[in-house]
Amino acid sequence: MNSDPTPAPEPPGGIPRRAQSVGAAIGISRILGLAREMVLARTFGAGSFTDAFYIAYRIPNMLRDLFAEGALSAALVPTLIRRMTQGGREEGWVLVNRLVSTLLLVLGAVTLGIYFGSRGLVWMLAAGFRDNPAKFELTAQMTRIMSPFLLSVSLASVGMAALNACGRFFLPALASSLFNICCILAALLLSDLMPGWGFDPIVSMAVGAVLGGAAQFLVMIPPAGALGYRFRLDFRFSDPDLRAIGRLALPAVLGLSATQISIVVDSQLASLYGDGPVSWLSYGFRLMQLPIGLIGVAVATATMTTVSEYAALGMRDRIGPALGSGLRLSACLIFPAMVGLLLFRGEIVQLLFQRGAFLEADTLWTGRIVGLYTLGLFAYSAVKILTPAFYALNNTRTPLRASLSAVAAKILLSFLLIQPLGFLGLPLATSLSSWLQFALLRRPLARSLSPATAAHGKGAYLRIALASLMMGAIALAVHRGAEMMLPGPGALSLLFRLGAAIMAALAAIVPLLWLFRVEEARELARLAGIFRRKGR
């Protein structure tokens, strides 16, 4: 029976509006994440200590991606929306309790495994660290400290997915800001105290990560409680929807397992190049994640929820157009970001990181890595949009095949490209394999759309690319002019040049998209408040 007269999901809303809400929250979080990386770079640089932290952090975070954020979130949202649509919100919370109870058992055991198996895990991810026993032991120590991070942040991911299913987007997306704040405060306040307690200063980052993961989970409790959620242990594993989540999640776990193998291969190969490459790759990847978080994740979250609602309401004819709109909206924002990062990657890295222990050589290598990661930026964002959509449609085989194929290509390319390019071959292999995964996901989508819609999408991408290139030319010209006005290598001159170029790009992109008759330009202009018109 329907114990809640008010169904959980409202009729589907617009993807741009939902993406705006998620994007605003993620924007705050990503800016704080960038501040976290700046504090880390200034305090610890890009050497042995930061290499150790990044590998130690990668272990629980990798398992979180595997068990919770990637697989379970993609399976939970459509299943929970369907259950709430059919049985009311209270029935949805029953399902959440059964899932949380299951995770407490499974991930609790995994957390203990990480703690007691830390040295073996470090050996698996960074065998090159064995040549430096102090570095190896420091990594294992931080792995043990951060082992509870897996459980707390996985429960936070479930809370985020549940709130998204209830139409709440802003606060869940903002929760990761607490993680960044805790890491920043730990680095600033605890790093100098750690030696007195018998720890290396970098251990403060591990403590901050644990506190941040706990904060992400705790902040989900009040809004869930306001929507009627009450936690109760419930080990009724026979729940059909709990089993449905397992069936949907299993192929995702298999696909993500292959992805994690790729990460292990990258970590092992990078660790063979001495001190620095692991940190340079991490800094470059974090910088590339900024537009993905602001745009790709925001659009993906909005699209997944909208598609799940359409599927639950039987409005399958609207799913294809919704996905197409989400991809084009992402392209309108990601293509310009790609152009900007490729043009100004070196100066961006210099402005953000080059101070304190982060040296000019670190800027050079990190900038090169950012450029190579940027080549796959749109494909990476598009995969985040398309993969959850397939799970909303109960299609788990296509994402699994695409993921396995892309990871196999990634590993092969890594070994091939590392010969002529060294560790720079790793980010290039990541970008190329992302495009392969996007192609393998989009092809079945294109077949499900009408020929006219598919052709419209291809034409739109070309127009968006041309508009982005013109925007890049304008930004570059303004940058050159600003350099003539205020020359020099100083931070003020650098900030002036980049600021002028970015402002010019922001001012130019929407009018250029409008000029090239990109449909999403009108929605972008309306959301940005640039101009308003009635009608279409």
CSV table of N, CA and C in Angstrom, one decimal, residues 34-46 50 183-184 187 353 357-358:
chain,number,residue,atom,x,y,z
A,34,LEU,N,40.3,22.9,-5.3
A,34,LEU,CA,41.5,23.6,-5.9
A,34,LEU,C,42.3,24.3,-4.8
A,35,ALA,N,41.6,24.9,-3.8
A,35,ALA,CA,42.4,25.5,-2.7
A,35,ALA,C,43.1,24.5,-1.9
A,36,ARG,N,42.5,23.3,-1.7
A,36,ARG,CA,43.1,22.2,-1.0
A,36,ARG,C,44.4,21.8,-1.7
A,37,GLU,N,44.3,21.7,-3.1
A,37,GLU,CA,45.5,21.3,-3.8
A,37,GLU,C,46.6,22.4,-3.8
A,38,MET,N,46.2,23.6,-3.7
A,38,MET,CA,47.1,24.7,-3.6
A,38,MET,C,47.9,24.7,-2.3
A,39,VAL,N,47.1,24.4,-1.2
A,39,VAL,CA,47.7,24.3,0.1
A,39,VAL,C,48.7,23.1,0.2
A,40,LEU,N,48.2,22.0,-0.4
A,40,LEU,CA,49.1,20.8,-0.5
A,40,LEU,C,50.4,21.1,-1.2
A,41,ALA,N,50.2,21.7,-2.4
A,41,ALA,CA,51.4,22.0,-3.2
A,41,ALA,C,52.4,23.0,-2.5
A,42,ARG,N,51.8,24.0,-1.9
A,42,ARG,CA,52.7,25.0,-1.2
A,42,ARG,C,53.4,24.4,0.0
A,43,THR,N,52.7,23.5,0.7
A,43,THR,CA,53.2,23.0,2.0
A,43,THR,C,54.1,21.8,1.8
A,44,PHE,N,53.8,21.0,0.8
A,44,PHE,CA,54.5,19.7,0.7
A,44,PHE,C,55.2,19.5,-0.7
A,45,GLY,N,54.8,20.4,-1.7
A,45,GLY,CA,55.5,20.3,-3.0
A,45,GLY,C,55.0,19.1,-3.8
A,46,ALA,N,55.8,18.6,-4.7
A,46,ALA,CA,55.5,17.4,-5.5
A,46,ALA,C,56.7,16.5,-5.5
A,50,THR,N,54.3,13.8,-1.0
A,50,THR,CA,53.0,13.9,-1.7
A,50,THR,C,52.7,12.6,-2.5
A,183,CYS,N,40.4,19.0,5.0
A,183,CYS,CA,41.8,18.7,4.5
A,183,CYS,C,42.6,20.0,4.6
A,184,ILE,N,42.0,21.2,4.2
A,184,ILE,CA,42.7,22.4,4.2
A,184,ILE,C,43.1,22.8,5.7
A,187,ALA,N,45.9,20.6,7.1
A,187,ALA,CA,47.2,20.9,6.6
A,187,ALA,C,47.7,22.2,7.2
A,353,PHE,N,49.7,26.8,-8.4
A,353,PHE,CA,50.5,25.9,-7.6
A,353,PHE,C,52.0,26.4,-7.4
A,357,ALA,N,57.0,24.9,-1.8
A,357,ALA,CA,57.7,23.7,-2.2
A,357,ALA,C,57.5,23.3,-3.6
A,358,PHE,N,56.5,23.9,-4.3
A,358,PHE,CA,56.2,23.5,-5.7
A,358,PHE,C,57.0,24.4,-6.6
